[in-house]
Amino acid sequence: MSNATLNNETVHRVSFLDKASLHIPILRVLQADGTTYENAVLPVIDKDIANKIYDTCVFTRVLDERMLGAQRQGRISFYMTCTGEEAAIVGSVAALDQNDVILAQYREHAAIRYRGFSTEQFMNQMFSNEKDLGKGRQMPIHYGSQALNYHTISSPLATQIPQASGVAYAQKLKGERNVTVCYFGEGAASEGDFHAGLNMAAVLKAPVIFFCRNNGYAISTPTDEQFAGNGIASRGVGYGMHTIRVDGNDMLAVLAATQQARAYALEHNAPVLIEAMTYRLGAHSSSDDPSGYRSKDEEAKWQLHDPVKRFKLWLINKGWLTEEEDAKAHERYREEVLAAVKVAEKLPVPHLDEIIEDVYDKPTPVLNKQLKELKQHIKKYPKAYPKSAGRI
Amino acid sequence: MAQMNMLHAINEALSIAMKADERMVVFGEDVGHFGGVFRATSGLQEQFGRDRCFNTPLTEQGIAGFANGLASHGMTPVAEIQFADYIFPAFDQIVNESAKFRYRSGNEFNVGGLTFRTPYGGGIAGGHYHSQSPEAYFTQTPGLKVVVPRNPEQAKGLLLAAIRDPNPVIFFEPKRLYRASVGEVPEGDYEIELGKADVVKQGTDITVLAWGAQMEIVEKSCEMAEKEGISCEIIDLRTLSPWDIDTVAASVKKTGRLVINHEAPLTGGFAGEIAATIQQECFLYLESPISRVCGLDTPYPLVHEKEYMPDELKTYEAIKATMAF
C-alpha cells in the first residue's frame, strides 16, 4: 500500500469541502472585438497556421449548412453540425502533430478536415457510396481514416475514452514521440467509460489529452441535469491529472492550452484534461428540434459569442485576412460542396459482397453460405433490392 | 512432453507468446507482480517488465476499452477478466467495439491482436458470480471468436493460436480444471487451429458433444454407456465461434443421434444453435430428437450446485433415452 499521493494534513473538527473549494478559472486570450487581453500569453501561431485554421472553419460552416439542407431534402439520411464549436475543435487539432492519434465522438469533423480529409471523402461517407472508406456500413458523419490517424467514429458514447488511453500507452511503449487526443461531450462524460478511461490513463501513465466539449446540452438535457459538481474539469484533479478549463469559443485560448498540454503529456507520459466551455448553436442532430427545450433568446445570446467571427476579427486586425477574401472563401466552398454532392450521390453503393467482408479478417464458411443464399434470393426478386440487384 | 496442470500450461503459453512478440502486453486485475488470483500470469512481470505485464485499476470496461485501444495501435493485448461473471461491465466494449472495429471502419482500423482470457464455469462452490458460463452471449456477436479448452495440452495450443489470430478472441478457461486437470503438454511453441472441433473418440451409435470442463463429464457418461454396448462418438467443439459445423454434421450423419451438453442454462444456450443447425443439415439422418443436457434456467445456485449441473448421470440418462427413442 502506498498513500504517498494522499499527503493528508489532519484536522480535529468536522469540515467538509464543496465544489467552490476548487477554484477553476477559464483561460481566455481573445476578446469579442478580436483584440487580445492585456498580458495574455499567445499560442505559437503564424500566418500559415492561422489561415489553415480559418479555412477549416469556413469549410465546416459551409459543409454543415449545405448538408443539413441536403438532409432536409432527403438526399442523405442523417446529419450533425459542429456549429458554435469550431474553435474548440480546430484550435485543438492545430496544436497537434499529424501523427498524433485522434479518437473523437462525432461533432469533430472539423478536425479530420484540418488533417486533410477531402470534400469528396466527406461526401462519399455521407452518401454511403462505393468510394466510402467505411464501405457504406455506418450512418453519415461516422468518418475515419487510418492515413490521417483519425479513428473511425462509433455511435456508443464515451467508448473511445478508455480506448484512447490504450492507444496512448501503445505509443509510449513503441517509443513514438506522439500523443493521443480524445474528444467527447459533457454528456458522454457521465458514462462509466469516462471514469474508466481517465483513471487508467493517470495510473498507467499514458500521454493522452482528454478534450471535453462542454456545450451546455446533451440532446435536450442541460448541464444542471447532467452533473452537480464543478463541471468536468474538477474531476480531472480528482484523478490526479493536469487539468485546464478554457473558453471554447476562443481559438487562441484553445490553441495555447492544447499546445502546452501536448508538451506536458509527451514530457511526462501523463494525461491532461481540457474542458472547453462552449455552446451547441445548432440542433443536436437532424433528428432534433431544440425549440422544445431551450429559448431563442438563449441561442441569440450565444450567437454574439460566435467563435469563428471572433477569430476572423483577430485575423483582420492582424492584416492576415480581408472581408473580401472571406466572402470569396465562403463562395468557393459553397460551389465545391454542391458540386461534390452531385458527384457523390450518383455513385453506386458498395458491391453486395462487402456485406460479409471485414466481419473477420476473412469471411467464415457460414458467411460465404449466407451471401450465396442472399444473392440467389435477390436474383429472384431484383426489383425489391434495386441498390444491388444489377451487380451480383 | 512434460506433465503439467492447466494453469502451468496457460502460463507457459503466455510466456512463449510474449517472448516471440515484443508487442504483446498482459494486464488486468492483480495480474502484475502477484501473478493473478489463479497464478496464470505468475512470473511474467519479472520476466518481461512492468510495462508489459501490469495491474490495472479495478474496472472491466476500462480493461476492455484499453485493450481495444492497444490493439488498434498494433499491439497484441492479452487482457484478463478475473471471472467470466464480471465480463458484463465490459460487454459494451466487447460487443459494440471490439467485435465491430474492423467492419465499421471498412478495415481502416482493427483490433485483431486482442485476446480476452477469463476463467469460467462452476463446480467450485462459486455461487452466482464465480460460476457462470456466458459464452452464448458472445457467440451471438459477429466479429468475435470464442474458444474453450478442455485440458492443459489444448489450453496451451489454443491460447497460442488465439493470441496470434488476427481477430478478437474470448478465451474461456475452465477454472474447475485449472489445477485438477493434469496432463502431458508438448514442449515449446505449438498452435491448435481455431474453428476446428476435435473428435476425441470414434463411435458409431451416438454423437456426444461438449466443450471445456464438461468434456470430462461426457467422457464419464460415455464410459457408462459403452458398458451397455452403446458406441459413443465424443466431440470437443473447442471453438464455439465460428464453430465446426462440418465435423459435427459428418459425425451425426454417421451415428444418427446427438446429445449436447453445457453448463450454461438451457434456454438461449449455444446447444440451441447447434441443435437447430444439425437438424437442418442432417434431417434425413436423424434417428431421434437432438437432446440437450444443460444447466437449469436459474441463476447458478450455491447449495444446489450438484443438482444444477448437467453431470454424468444426467448425460448418461440422455444417451440411453436417445438410443431408446
XYZ file of C-alpha atoms in Angstrom:
717
model
C 0.000 0.000 0.000
C 1.236 3.436 -0.876
C -0.550 6.510 0.317
C 2.215 8.876 -0.698
C -0.096 10.566 -3.160
C -2.624 11.455 -0.483
C -0.341 13.614 1.687
C -3.105 14.489 4.129
C -2.996 17.103 6.815
C -5.237 16.333 9.762
C -7.914 18.463 11.394
C -9.784 17.835 14.590
C -13.235 19.160 13.883
C -15.636 18.268 11.074
C -15.032 20.359 7.993
C -16.488 19.456 4.578
C -15.179 20.506 1.194
C -17.551 21.688 -1.517
C -17.279 22.427 -5.211
C -16.455 26.059 -4.563
C -13.301 24.924 -2.744
C -11.820 24.127 -6.118
C -11.080 27.322 -7.979
C -11.071 26.639 -11.742
C -10.584 29.767 -13.858
C -11.341 29.950 -17.592
C -8.411 30.698 -19.878
C -9.333 33.499 -22.260
C -6.914 35.142 -24.694
C -9.088 36.732 -27.375
C -11.684 39.422 -26.692
C -15.010 39.744 -28.506
C -13.671 42.544 -30.717
C -10.774 40.442 -31.943
C -8.092 42.049 -29.787
C -6.204 40.047 -27.186
C -6.330 40.643 -23.449
C -3.550 42.684 -21.981
C -0.919 40.305 -20.534
C -2.450 37.385 -22.423
C 0.155 34.826 -23.459
C -0.428 33.966 -27.090
C -0.003 30.497 -28.585
C 2.594 29.717 -31.201
C 0.877 30.767 -34.423
C 1.960 32.138 -37.782
C 0.054 33.296 -40.817
C 0.023 29.880 -42.486
C -1.413 28.110 -39.444
C -3.884 30.939 -38.848
C -5.127 30.731 -42.418
C -5.407 26.970 -42.319
C -7.411 27.232 -39.091
C -9.747 29.809 -40.557
C -10.095 27.956 -43.839
C -11.148 24.831 -41.912
C -13.747 26.863 -40.003
C -15.209 28.282 -43.202
C -15.345 24.856 -44.829
C -17.027 23.376 -41.782
C -19.652 26.118 -41.623
C -20.440 25.723 -45.310
C -20.497 21.938 -45.136
C -22.823 21.983 -42.118
C -25.201 24.464 -43.714
C -25.332 22.628 -47.048
C -25.542 19.093 -45.691
C -28.222 19.925 -43.166
C -30.107 21.235 -46.186
C -29.351 18.029 -48.089
C -30.729 16.014 -45.192
C -33.881 18.150 -45.185
C -34.300 17.395 -48.888
C -33.999 13.671 -48.156
C -30.711 13.284 -50.046
C -28.858 11.909 -47.015
C -30.419 10.106 -44.060
C -28.826 11.950 -41.141
C -26.574 14.878 -40.239
C -24.926 16.585 -37.264
C -23.361 20.049 -37.276
C -20.324 21.419 -35.452
C -21.733 24.953 -35.388
C -20.542 27.043 -32.457
C -17.810 24.583 -31.528
C -15.377 25.202 -34.372
C -12.814 26.975 -32.197
C -12.757 24.117 -29.693
C -12.121 21.580 -32.431
C -9.885 23.432 -34.866
C -7.967 25.280 -32.148
C -7.064 21.971 -30.525
C -6.267 19.971 -33.654
C -4.000 22.782 -34.866
C -1.821 22.229 -31.789
C -1.142 18.603 -32.754
C 1.339 16.744 -34.854
C -0.174 14.984 -37.881
C 0.900 11.638 -36.366
C -0.891 12.234 -33.080
C -3.861 9.890 -32.984
C -7.376 11.316 -32.703
C -10.355 9.483 -31.222
C -13.467 11.600 -31.446
C -17.166 11.434 -30.606
C -18.995 12.691 -33.749
C -19.111 16.509 -33.602
C -15.458 16.939 -34.527
C -15.419 16.637 -38.316
C -13.554 19.949 -38.457
C -10.583 18.045 -37.026
C -10.469 15.405 -39.757
C -10.859 18.214 -42.290
C -7.859 20.017 -40.782
C -5.918 16.772 -41.179
C -6.713 16.661 -44.906
C -9.984 14.770 -45.373
C -11.161 15.898 -48.800
C -14.572 17.277 -49.663
C -15.071 14.200 -51.840
C -14.260 11.880 -48.915
C -16.830 13.636 -46.731
C -19.454 13.140 -49.413
C -18.555 9.512 -50.103
C -19.090 8.723 -46.427
C -22.365 10.609 -46.151
C -23.778 9.116 -49.336
C -22.527 5.576 -48.446
C -21.220 5.105 -51.956
C -18.623 2.664 -53.243
C -15.774 5.097 -52.620
C -16.547 5.454 -48.911
C -13.555 4.273 -46.843
C -16.092 2.769 -44.438
C -17.774 0.810 -47.272
C -21.178 2.347 -46.584
C -21.657 0.466 -43.327
C -22.144 3.301 -40.855
C -24.504 6.261 -40.566
C -23.474 9.613 -42.051
C -20.807 11.611 -40.149
C -19.098 8.458 -38.786
C -15.822 9.354 -40.504
C -12.462 7.648 -40.096
C -9.099 7.440 -41.830
C -6.019 5.418 -40.969
C -3.912 7.660 -43.210
C -4.977 10.704 -41.188
C -4.655 8.960 -37.792
C -8.321 9.618 -37.122
C -10.129 6.667 -35.589
C -13.431 5.741 -37.166
C -16.305 7.246 -35.197
C -18.788 4.919 -33.499
C -22.170 5.847 -32.049
C -21.868 4.404 -28.499
C -20.871 7.376 -26.357
C -17.592 7.511 -24.446
C -16.355 4.104 -25.606
C -13.431 5.878 -27.263
C -12.210 7.277 -23.940
C -10.570 4.159 -22.424
C -9.537 3.210 -25.965
C -7.610 6.477 -26.207
C -5.756 5.565 -23.022
C -4.791 2.269 -24.647
C -3.629 3.926 -27.861
C -1.503 6.364 -25.865
C 0.001 3.555 -23.801
C 0.893 1.801 -27.085
C 2.549 4.998 -28.353
C 4.606 5.148 -25.173
C 5.678 1.503 -25.406
C 6.594 1.810 -29.068
C 8.692 4.865 -28.334
C 6.684 7.084 -30.663
C 7.015 10.762 -29.851
C 3.285 11.292 -30.231
C 0.203 11.763 -28.115
C -3.421 10.673 -28.427
C -6.250 13.179 -28.327
C -9.706 12.093 -27.243
C -12.756 14.306 -27.830
C -16.097 13.880 -26.057
C -19.051 15.965 -24.903
C -20.007 16.759 -21.324
C -22.928 14.327 -21.585
C -20.642 11.460 -22.574
C -18.536 12.281 -19.513
C -21.353 10.828 -17.408
C -20.712 7.382 -18.870
C -18.734 4.827 -16.907
C -16.139 4.697 -19.675
C -15.148 8.294 -18.873
C -14.237 7.296 -15.357
C -12.501 4.121 -16.528
C -10.509 5.838 -19.240
C -9.258 8.819 -17.248
C -8.333 6.762 -14.220
C -6.449 4.228 -16.321
C -4.532 6.898 -18.228
C -3.489 8.563 -14.979
C -2.481 5.354 -13.189
C -0.780 3.735 -16.187
C 0.850 6.971 -17.315
C -0.376 7.354 -20.872
C 0.299 10.512 -22.951
C -3.281 11.371 -23.836
C -5.160 14.677 -23.968
C -8.806 14.334 -22.950
C -10.683 17.160 -24.613
C -14.203 17.786 -23.342
C -16.599 19.934 -25.371
C -18.868 21.294 -22.654
C -21.521 22.829 -24.895
C -24.345 23.080 -22.375
C -26.577 20.299 -23.678
C -26.681 16.559 -24.259
C -29.564 16.464 -26.757
C -32.260 18.104 -24.572
C -30.532 17.635 -21.213
C -28.954 20.820 -19.823
C -25.777 20.537 -17.755
C -27.577 21.109 -14.450
C -29.317 17.794 -15.075
C -26.035 16.193 -16.143
C -23.800 16.891 -13.140
C -23.863 18.747 -9.842
C -20.127 19.302 -9.497
C -17.792 21.951 -10.828
C -18.121 20.921 -14.474
C -15.888 18.245 -15.945
C -12.572 19.896 -15.065
C -12.976 19.303 -11.337
C -12.921 15.573 -11.960
C -9.535 15.684 -13.681
C -7.947 16.950 -10.486
C -9.571 14.043 -8.649
C -7.855 11.595 -10.981
C -4.516 13.253 -10.333
C -4.450 14.776 -13.772
C -3.162 18.107 -15.105
C -6.366 19.982 -15.886
C -7.393 23.263 -17.504
C -10.676 24.975 -18.368
C -10.677 27.206 -21.451
C -13.097 29.415 -23.301
C -14.058 27.049 -26.088
C -15.133 29.934 -28.308
C -11.658 31.456 -28.131
C -9.446 29.998 -30.855
C -6.245 31.336 -29.347
C -7.020 30.095 -25.819
C -7.806 26.605 -27.077
C -4.685 26.564 -29.227
C -2.469 27.780 -26.368
C -3.869 25.279 -23.864
C -3.594 22.334 -26.248
C -0.046 23.200 -27.293
C 1.066 23.181 -23.674
C -0.996 20.120 -22.810
C 0.701 18.226 -25.628
C 4.171 19.245 -24.495
C 3.363 18.199 -20.941
C 1.840 14.847 -21.935
C 4.884 13.984 -24.043
C 7.441 15.079 -21.492
C 5.828 13.326 -18.526
C 3.999 10.415 -20.188
C 0.931 11.640 -18.402
C -2.610 12.596 -19.362
C -4.087 16.111 -19.426
C -7.762 17.121 -19.263
C -9.005 20.185 -21.149
C -12.572 21.343 -20.601
C -13.651 23.763 -23.342
C -16.696 25.828 -22.379
C -18.784 26.425 -25.483
C -22.341 26.300 -26.781
C -24.039 23.982 -29.255
C -25.517 26.608 -31.572
C -27.256 24.092 -33.813
C -29.715 21.313 -33.071
C -28.292 18.120 -31.607
C -28.796 16.416 -34.971
C -31.065 16.465 -37.996
C -33.493 14.392 -35.909
C -33.741 17.039 -33.167
C -35.615 20.316 -32.717
C -34.154 22.386 -29.859
C -37.163 24.717 -29.663
C -38.713 22.045 -27.441
C -36.192 22.591 -24.669
C -34.412 25.951 -24.981
C -35.241 29.545 -25.856
C -34.422 31.607 -28.925
C -33.139 34.301 -26.550
C -30.585 31.941 -25.157
C -29.431 30.971 -28.644
C -29.285 34.629 -29.705
C -27.085 35.457 -26.714
C -24.612 32.777 -27.737
C -24.655 33.920 -31.375
C -22.859 37.012 -30.049
C -20.023 34.728 -28.929
C -19.623 33.098 -32.330
C -16.106 31.597 -32.221
C -15.500 31.903 -35.951
C -16.419 35.600 -36.027
C -14.173 36.327 -33.043
C -11.194 34.677 -34.707
C -11.976 36.375 -38.012
C -11.809 39.780 -36.346
C -8.381 38.899 -34.946
C -7.192 37.855 -38.419
C -8.473 41.096 -39.911
C -6.817 43.094 -37.127
C -3.555 41.298 -37.909
C -3.924 42.095 -41.592
C -3.953 38.363 -42.419
C -7.481 38.350 -43.862
C -9.835 40.767 -45.625
C -13.634 40.722 -45.767
C -13.358 40.241 -49.499
C -11.145 37.134 -49.143
C -13.540 35.795 -46.527
C -16.554 36.218 -48.815
C -14.662 34.544 -51.655
C -13.724 31.579 -49.475
C -17.341 31.051 -48.492
C -18.432 31.232 -52.109
C -15.726 28.849 -53.275
C -16.672 26.234 -50.677
C -20.382 26.558 -51.400
C -19.693 25.723 -55.023
C -17.251 22.961 -54.153
C -19.614 21.251 -51.690
C -22.560 21.459 -54.057
C -20.523 20.013 -56.908
C -19.235 17.203 -54.674
C -22.784 16.339 -53.591
C -23.812 15.971 -57.205
C -20.934 13.592 -57.929
C -21.193 11.531 -54.744
C -24.916 10.894 -54.862
C -24.646 9.410 -58.360
C -22.017 6.820 -57.434
C -23.298 3.286 -56.784
C -23.330 1.736 -53.328
C -20.514 -0.698 -52.461
C -20.754 -4.153 -54.032
C -23.001 -6.589 -52.181
C -20.000 -8.831 -51.441
C -18.861 -6.177 -48.957
C -21.722 -7.143 -46.675
C -19.703 -10.117 -45.351
C -16.168 -8.693 -45.669
C -14.312 -7.379 -42.583
C -16.575 -9.072 -40.034
C -13.457 -11.186 -39.525
C -10.129 -10.874 -41.340
C -11.698 -13.200 -43.918
C -15.267 -14.456 -44.294
C -16.131 -17.673 -42.458
C -17.793 -20.604 -44.297
C -21.119 -19.634 -42.723
C -20.808 -16.066 -44.009
C -19.976 -17.287 -47.518
C -23.035 -19.531 -47.422
C -25.256 -16.685 -46.238
C -24.008 -14.403 -49.038
C -24.625 -17.095 -51.639
C -28.183 -17.589 -50.412
C -28.760 -13.834 -50.307
C -27.627 -13.469 -53.928
C -29.963 -16.234 -55.064
C -32.808 -14.501 -53.271
C -32.008 -11.107 -54.813
C -31.838 -12.657 -58.267
C -35.332 -13.976 -57.703
C -36.720 -10.610 -56.528
C -34.447 -7.994 -58.187
C -36.999 -5.180 -58.047
C -37.144 -5.390 -54.252
C -33.384 -4.770 -53.970
C -32.627 -2.038 -56.514
C -29.310 -0.939 -54.984
C -27.582 -4.259 -55.528
C -29.641 -6.334 -57.950
C -27.848 -5.024 -61.028
C -24.394 -6.060 -59.878
C -24.300 -9.512 -58.364
C 6.301 -33.667 -23.407
C 6.038 -32.502 -19.842
C 3.468 -33.195 -17.168
C 1.681 -30.033 -16.005
C -1.654 -28.627 -14.932
C -3.783 -26.241 -16.969
C -2.589 -23.090 -15.173
C 1.009 -24.004 -15.827
C 0.178 -24.645 -19.494
C -1.537 -21.262 -19.804
C 1.338 -19.529 -18.060
C 3.775 -21.200 -20.439
C 1.717 -20.160 -23.474
C 1.714 -16.535 -22.302
C 5.449 -16.581 -21.700
C 6.189 -18.141 -25.101
C 3.925 -15.671 -26.891
C 5.432 -12.663 -25.073
C 8.932 -13.799 -25.913
C 8.056 -14.197 -29.584
C 6.130 -10.923 -29.884
C 7.524 -7.810 -28.261
C 4.213 -6.004 -28.931
C 2.382 -8.332 -26.574
C 1.219 -6.974 -23.226
C -0.632 -8.794 -20.437
C -2.802 -6.919 -17.959
C -5.851 -6.989 -15.744
C -6.735 -7.008 -12.068
C -3.928 -8.468 -9.911
C -2.030 -9.957 -12.862
C 1.174 -7.982 -12.203
C 3.724 -8.861 -9.524
C 1.181 -11.059 -7.720
C 0.699 -13.134 -10.880
C -3.091 -13.291 -10.871
C -5.578 -14.662 -8.360
C -5.192 -18.073 -10.053
C -1.439 -17.520 -10.731
C -1.897 -17.745 -14.507
C 0.387 -14.738 -15.081
C 2.920 -15.743 -12.441
C 6.463 -14.560 -13.173
C 5.576 -12.626 -16.326
C 6.209 -9.201 -14.787
C 9.622 -10.350 -13.527
C 10.458 -11.779 -16.946
C 9.106 -9.011 -19.206
C 8.936 -5.899 -17.031
C 6.184 -3.749 -15.592
C 5.432 -2.057 -18.921
C 4.383 -5.366 -20.483
C 2.706 -7.141 -17.583
C 0.810 -4.901 -15.219
C -2.098 -4.378 -12.885
C -4.954 -2.156 -13.966
C -7.435 -0.280 -11.805
C -10.468 -2.393 -10.945
C -12.635 -1.638 -13.993
C -13.650 -4.266 -16.538
C -14.993 -1.761 -19.058
C -11.719 0.088 -18.705
C -9.674 -3.057 -19.237
C -11.629 -3.900 -22.380
C -11.545 -0.350 -23.739
C -7.821 -0.049 -23.015
C -7.270 -3.377 -24.786
C -9.194 -2.132 -27.818
C -7.002 0.950 -27.935
C -3.777 -1.031 -27.654
C -4.833 -3.484 -30.360
C -5.947 -0.700 -32.692
C -2.426 0.722 -32.473
C -0.722 -2.505 -33.490
C -0.118 -4.090 -30.090
C -1.052 -7.624 -29.003
C -3.007 -7.146 -25.786
C -3.967 -10.189 -23.716
C -6.409 -8.866 -21.151
C -7.628 -10.852 -18.177
C -11.130 -10.542 -16.748
C -10.797 -12.062 -13.287
C -14.003 -14.124 -13.531
C -16.241 -14.515 -16.593
C -19.079 -13.448 -14.285
C -17.518 -9.965 -14.294
C -17.159 -9.618 -18.053
C -20.585 -7.938 -18.270
C -19.390 -4.401 -17.420
C -17.134 -4.832 -20.479
C -19.977 -6.175 -22.632
C -20.424 -2.863 -24.464
C -16.715 -2.510 -25.243
C -16.549 -6.120 -26.463
C -19.832 -6.344 -28.401
C -20.162 -2.802 -29.774
C -16.470 -2.007 -30.110
C -14.074 -4.995 -30.349
C -16.428 -7.071 -32.473
C -17.301 -4.266 -34.911
C -13.991 -2.386 -35.096
C -12.886 -3.811 -38.447
C -16.314 -3.964 -40.074
C -17.489 -0.476 -39.205
C -14.278 1.178 -40.360
C -14.109 -0.674 -43.674
C -10.890 -2.257 -42.352
C -9.253 1.148 -41.825
C -8.775 0.004 -38.218
C -8.952 -3.346 -36.442
C -8.356 -4.890 -33.017
C -7.341 -8.270 -34.375
C -4.433 -8.583 -31.964
C -6.750 -8.703 -28.983
C -7.418 -11.679 -26.709
C -9.546 -11.746 -23.563
C -8.753 -14.548 -21.118
C -11.306 -15.293 -18.446
C -11.966 -18.161 -16.008
C -15.494 -19.528 -16.397
C -17.739 -22.309 -15.141
C -18.990 -23.940 -11.971
C -18.193 -26.840 -9.740
C -16.179 -24.833 -7.220
C -18.939 -23.652 -4.843
C -18.746 -20.274 -6.521
C -22.417 -19.361 -6.280
C -23.943 -16.810 -8.626
C -20.865 -14.818 -9.517
C -17.957 -17.248 -9.647
C -19.618 -19.988 -11.713
C -21.225 -18.605 -14.838
C -20.663 -19.765 -18.410
C -21.534 -16.705 -20.508
C -20.270 -17.998 -23.877
C -23.651 -17.817 -25.620
C -23.850 -14.058 -25.031
C -20.776 -13.747 -27.224
C -21.443 -16.402 -29.856
C -24.357 -14.221 -30.986
C -21.941 -11.400 -31.813
C -20.413 -11.433 -35.299
C -16.758 -10.381 -35.238
C -15.720 -12.303 -32.129
C -14.137 -15.718 -31.844
C -14.984 -17.796 -28.786
C -12.651 -20.586 -27.660
C -12.763 -23.040 -24.706
C -10.019 -25.632 -23.973
C -10.575 -28.929 -22.115
C -7.113 -29.832 -20.786
C -3.558 -28.459 -20.439
C -2.383 -29.521 -23.900
C -5.417 -27.940 -25.533
C -5.167 -24.838 -23.365
C -1.591 -24.090 -24.402
C -2.073 -24.741 -28.118
C -5.428 -22.997 -28.389
C -4.271 -19.980 -26.370
C -1.192 -19.528 -28.566
C -3.450 -19.693 -31.625
C -5.953 -17.270 -30.057
C -3.252 -14.713 -29.243
C -1.959 -14.852 -32.826
C -5.337 -14.970 -34.545
C -5.998 -11.741 -36.481
C -9.414 -11.347 -34.816
C -10.536 -10.542 -31.278
C -10.863 -13.782 -29.326
C -12.531 -14.539 -25.992
C -10.731 -17.438 -24.362
C -12.800 -19.052 -21.616
C -10.716 -21.088 -19.176
C -12.492 -23.817 -17.143
C -11.359 -22.786 -13.675
C -12.533 -26.060 -12.115
C -9.789 -27.740 -14.141
C -7.043 -25.152 -13.522
C -5.276 -27.455 -11.063
C -7.430 -30.576 -11.354
C -6.577 -31.260 -14.972
C -3.013 -32.524 -15.308
C -1.620 -33.981 -18.482
C 1.160 -34.256 -20.996
C 1.879 -30.993 -22.773
C 4.202 -30.649 -25.774
C 7.341 -28.600 -25.159
C 7.887 -25.270 -26.849
C 5.723 -23.370 -29.252
C 2.756 -25.030 -30.978
C -0.717 -23.981 -32.030
C -4.036 -25.778 -32.313
C -6.104 -24.405 -35.173
C -9.158 -22.380 -34.178
C -12.527 -23.237 -35.701
C -11.850 -26.991 -35.699
C -13.660 -29.464 -33.465
C -11.764 -32.446 -32.077
C -13.181 -35.956 -32.373
C -11.885 -37.229 -29.056
C -13.209 -40.751 -29.510
C -14.691 -42.502 -32.529
C -18.045 -44.264 -32.199
C -20.961 -45.432 -34.311
C -24.217 -45.226 -32.297
C -24.438 -41.685 -30.957
C -22.556 -38.394 -31.056
C -21.965 -36.694 -27.708
C -20.793 -33.087 -27.917
C -19.487 -30.675 -25.292
C -16.632 -28.250 -24.577
C -14.383 -27.169 -21.742
C -14.827 -28.687 -18.309
C -17.875 -30.654 -19.442
C -15.672 -32.818 -21.649
C -14.590 -34.968 -18.722
C -18.256 -35.233 -17.673
C -19.376 -36.523 -21.078
C -16.402 -38.860 -21.239
C -17.540 -40.451 -17.962
C -21.124 -40.716 -19.263
C -19.920 -42.352 -22.439
C -17.842 -44.874 -20.482
C -21.018 -45.819 -18.619
C -22.963 -46.090 -21.883
C -20.231 -48.148 -23.569
C -20.573 -50.739 -20.794
C -24.112 -51.223 -22.050
C -22.914 -51.697 -25.578
C -23.559 -48.143 -26.848
C -20.758 -46.895 -29.095
C -20.299 -43.163 -28.458
C -18.518 -40.693 -30.685
C -17.235 -37.878 -28.454
C -16.571 -34.412 -29.886
C -14.913 -31.445 -28.207
C -16.165 -28.381 -30.075
C -13.176 -26.255 -28.796
C -14.142 -23.172 -30.848
C -17.751 -22.024 -30.417
C -17.492 -19.150 -32.837
C -17.032 -19.802 -35.664
C -17.932 -23.424 -34.958
C -17.035 -26.509 -36.953
C -20.386 -27.460 -38.480
C -18.809 -29.902 -40.937
C -17.171 -32.141 -38.332
C -20.299 -32.295 -36.184
C -22.612 -32.870 -39.160
C -20.362 -35.635 -40.538
C -20.441 -37.366 -37.168
C -24.219 -37.119 -36.820
C -24.712 -38.365 -40.384
C -22.771 -41.451 -39.285
C -24.374 -42.015 -35.862
C -27.855 -40.575 -36.445
C -28.062 -39.296 -32.871
C -26.800 -36.259 -30.962
C -26.549 -35.263 -27.311
C -25.188 -31.797 -26.499
C -24.034 -30.872 -23.016
C -23.187 -27.475 -21.498
C -23.094 -25.914 -18.046
C -24.886 -22.721 -19.049
C -28.688 -22.525 -18.785
C -30.659 -24.342 -21.472
C -32.729 -21.500 -22.912
C -30.667 -19.425 -25.324
C -27.622 -21.603 -24.659
C -25.276 -22.488 -27.516
C -26.693 -26.033 -27.686
C -29.804 -24.493 -29.213
C -27.772 -23.162 -32.135
C -26.037 -26.483 -32.646
C -29.311 -28.428 -32.463
C -31.045 -26.175 -34.966
C -28.150 -26.305 -37.416
C -27.687 -30.071 -37.185
C -31.416 -30.623 -37.538
C -31.228 -28.668 -40.799
C -28.032 -30.297 -42.087
C -28.849 -33.873 -41.010
C -32.652 -34.093 -41.084
C -32.791 -37.313 -43.101
C -30.126 -38.972 -40.952
C -31.559 -38.304 -37.507
C -32.988 -41.359 -35.743
C -34.130 -39.458 -32.663
C -34.631 -35.895 -31.428
C -31.462 -33.994 -30.587
C -31.030 -33.931 -26.834
C -29.672 -31.034 -24.761
C -28.292 -31.661 -21.281
C -27.681 -28.238 -19.783
C -27.835 -26.135 -16.639
C -31.285 -25.208 -15.389
C -32.838 -21.891 -16.371
C -31.923 -20.451 -12.972
C -29.089 -18.318 -11.676
C -26.188 -20.587 -10.714
C -27.101 -21.810 -7.188
C -24.704 -22.368 -4.299
C -26.029 -25.206 -2.166
C -27.760 -26.988 -5.042
C -24.755 -26.841 -7.334
C -24.644 -30.624 -7.714
C -28.318 -30.764 -8.608
C -27.976 -27.864 -11.072
C -25.052 -29.277 -13.031
C -25.542 -31.338 -16.210
C -23.469 -34.155 -14.694
C -22.515 -37.618 -15.939
C -25.672 -39.291 -14.666
C -27.967 -36.806 -16.417
C -25.920 -37.172 -19.586
C -25.905 -40.969 -19.293
C -29.691 -40.945 -18.996
C -29.983 -38.668 -22.034
C -27.770 -41.000 -24.065
C -29.925 -44.009 -23.135
C -33.196 -42.149 -23.805
C -31.905 -41.007 -27.196
C -30.891 -44.573 -28.066
C -34.265 -45.929 -26.949
C -36.357 -43.361 -28.821
